[in-house]
XYZ file of C-alpha atoms in Angstrom:
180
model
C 104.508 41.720 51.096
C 105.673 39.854 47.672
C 105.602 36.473 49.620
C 101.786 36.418 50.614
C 100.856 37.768 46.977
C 102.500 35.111 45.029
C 100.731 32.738 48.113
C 97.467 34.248 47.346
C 98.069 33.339 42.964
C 99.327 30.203 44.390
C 96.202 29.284 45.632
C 93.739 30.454 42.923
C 95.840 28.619 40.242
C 95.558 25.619 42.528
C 91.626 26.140 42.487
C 91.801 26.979 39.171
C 93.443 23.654 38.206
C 90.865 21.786 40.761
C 87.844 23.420 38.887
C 89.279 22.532 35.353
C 89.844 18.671 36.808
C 86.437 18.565 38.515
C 84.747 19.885 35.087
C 86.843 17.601 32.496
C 85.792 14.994 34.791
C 82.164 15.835 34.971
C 82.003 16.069 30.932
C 83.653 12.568 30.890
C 80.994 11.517 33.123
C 78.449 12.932 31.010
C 79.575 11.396 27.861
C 79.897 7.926 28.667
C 76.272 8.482 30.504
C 75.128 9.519 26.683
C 76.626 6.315 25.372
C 73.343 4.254 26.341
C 72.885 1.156 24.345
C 69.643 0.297 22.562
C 69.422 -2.559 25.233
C 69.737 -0.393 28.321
C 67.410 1.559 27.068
C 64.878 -1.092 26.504
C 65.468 -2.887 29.486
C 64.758 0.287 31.573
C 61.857 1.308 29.854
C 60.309 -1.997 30.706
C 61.271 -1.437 34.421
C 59.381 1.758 33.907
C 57.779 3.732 31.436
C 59.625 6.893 30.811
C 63.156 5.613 32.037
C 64.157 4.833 28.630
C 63.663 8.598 27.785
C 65.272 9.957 30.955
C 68.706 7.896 29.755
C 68.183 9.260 26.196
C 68.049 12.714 27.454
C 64.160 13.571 26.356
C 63.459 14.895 30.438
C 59.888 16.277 29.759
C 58.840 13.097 27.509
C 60.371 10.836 30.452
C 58.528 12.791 33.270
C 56.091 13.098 31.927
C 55.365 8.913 31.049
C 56.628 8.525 34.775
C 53.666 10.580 35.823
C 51.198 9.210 33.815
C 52.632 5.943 35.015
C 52.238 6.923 38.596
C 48.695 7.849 37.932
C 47.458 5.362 36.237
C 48.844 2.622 38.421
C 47.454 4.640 41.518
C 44.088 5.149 39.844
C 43.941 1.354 38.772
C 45.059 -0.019 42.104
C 47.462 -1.598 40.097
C 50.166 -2.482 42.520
C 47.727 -4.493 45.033
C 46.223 -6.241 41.872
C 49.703 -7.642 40.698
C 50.039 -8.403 44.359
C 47.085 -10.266 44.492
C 47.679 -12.236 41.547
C 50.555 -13.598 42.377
C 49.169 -14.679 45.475
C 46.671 -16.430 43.162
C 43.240 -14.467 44.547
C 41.726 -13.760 40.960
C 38.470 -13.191 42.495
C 39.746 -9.987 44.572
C 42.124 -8.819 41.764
C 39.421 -8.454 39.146
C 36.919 -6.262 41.995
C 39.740 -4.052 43.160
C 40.981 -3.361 39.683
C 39.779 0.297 38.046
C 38.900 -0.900 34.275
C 38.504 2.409 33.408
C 42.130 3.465 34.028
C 43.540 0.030 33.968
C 42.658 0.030 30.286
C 45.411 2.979 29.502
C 48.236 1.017 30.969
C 49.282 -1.304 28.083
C 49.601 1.862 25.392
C 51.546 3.962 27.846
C 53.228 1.197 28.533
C 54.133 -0.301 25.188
C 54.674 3.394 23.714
C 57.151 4.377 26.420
C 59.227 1.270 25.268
C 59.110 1.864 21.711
C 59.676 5.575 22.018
C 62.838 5.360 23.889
C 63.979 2.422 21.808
C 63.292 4.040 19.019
C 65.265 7.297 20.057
C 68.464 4.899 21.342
C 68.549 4.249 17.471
C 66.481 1.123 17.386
C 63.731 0.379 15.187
C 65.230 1.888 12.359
C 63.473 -1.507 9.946
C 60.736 -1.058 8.380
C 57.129 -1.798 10.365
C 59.347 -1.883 13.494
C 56.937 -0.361 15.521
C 53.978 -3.287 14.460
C 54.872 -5.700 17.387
C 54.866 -2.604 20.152
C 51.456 -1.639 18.831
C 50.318 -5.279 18.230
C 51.243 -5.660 21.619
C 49.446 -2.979 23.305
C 46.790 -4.136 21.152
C 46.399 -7.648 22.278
C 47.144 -6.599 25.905
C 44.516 -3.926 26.529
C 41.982 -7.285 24.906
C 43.368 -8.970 27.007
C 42.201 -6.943 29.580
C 38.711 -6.423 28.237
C 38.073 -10.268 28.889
C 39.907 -10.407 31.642
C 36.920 -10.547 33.887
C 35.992 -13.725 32.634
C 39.316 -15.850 32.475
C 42.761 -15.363 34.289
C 42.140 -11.704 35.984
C 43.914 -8.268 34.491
C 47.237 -9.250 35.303
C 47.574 -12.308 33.774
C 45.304 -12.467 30.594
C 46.454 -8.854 29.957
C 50.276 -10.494 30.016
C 49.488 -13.490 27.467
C 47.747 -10.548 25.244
C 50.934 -8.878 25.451
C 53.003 -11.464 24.843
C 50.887 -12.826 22.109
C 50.915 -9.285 20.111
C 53.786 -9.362 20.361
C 54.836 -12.236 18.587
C 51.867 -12.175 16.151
C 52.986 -8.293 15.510
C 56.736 -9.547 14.778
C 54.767 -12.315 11.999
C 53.137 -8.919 10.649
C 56.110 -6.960 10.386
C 58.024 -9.777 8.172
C 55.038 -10.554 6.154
C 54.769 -6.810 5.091
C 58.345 -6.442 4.838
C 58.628 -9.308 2.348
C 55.919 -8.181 0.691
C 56.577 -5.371 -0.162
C 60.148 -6.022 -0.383
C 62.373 -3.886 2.260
């Protein structure tokens, strides 16, 4: 009767053991998955708005830009209008494309990038956040005019790319000038 007792502790210290393993290893797992870099971040959250905040741990904020994401880009027809673009039919991009909702896009956009950069420790300078705003600026007039020249994809690009750079001229103009 002694021998299948001590087999019976046996066997739960062996679990015990397994558990303790399985949950030091799990913890290890989680912390190196907490040691995202400002780049990963950033990277992801240009991928897709509200990525960057999933890897920084902020699970409503990053659900919550996914959806938006989701809905916007569904509402806009957005997928068959960068689809079209690059297949170079401007004409059929700009009358499938939802203005109304495509209009959103750059400021969820460029605010899910900046948020999640942001959190990652980034942006930490003064006016940091001018060239994400001057971005989404210059994008969504972009896509205002978009009608006219280039389509949504394209024009709405150059306005992002554009604010970007002119918001990264603001941000060391102010910061010289007012000395930081």
């Amino acid at each position: 009767m002694a021998i299948p007792h001590l087999l019976n502790f046996a066997l739960l210290f062996i679990k015990i053991n397994v558990l303790c393993a399985i949950d030091l290893k799990i913890e290890k797992m989680e912390i190196k998955m907490k040691k995202t870099t400002r780049t990963e971040v950033f990277l992801w959250s240009i991928a897709l708005p509200g990525f960057g905040q999933l890897l920084n741990g902020r699970y409503v904020k990053g659900l919550l830009l996914v959806a938006l994401e989701f809905v916007i880009n569904w509402q806009a027809d957005l997928n068959e209008v960068i689809i079209l673009s690059f297949h170079g039919d401007i004409k059929q991009a700009i009358q499938l494309a939802d203005y109304h909702w495509l209009m959103f896009y750059p400021c969820v956009y460029m605010f899910g990038i900046w948020d999640a950069y942001k959190d990652a420790g980034g942006g930490v300078t003064p006016f940091a956040v001018v060239p994400f705003a001057s971005g989404a600026f210059f994008a969504t007039t972009g896509l205002i005019f978009s009608r006219d020249f280039l389509g949504p994809m394209w024009l709405a690009i150059i306005g992002l790319v554009v604010g970007v750079v002119v918001g990264m001229l603001i941000r060391m103009f102010l910061a010289r000038r007012l000395r930081y």
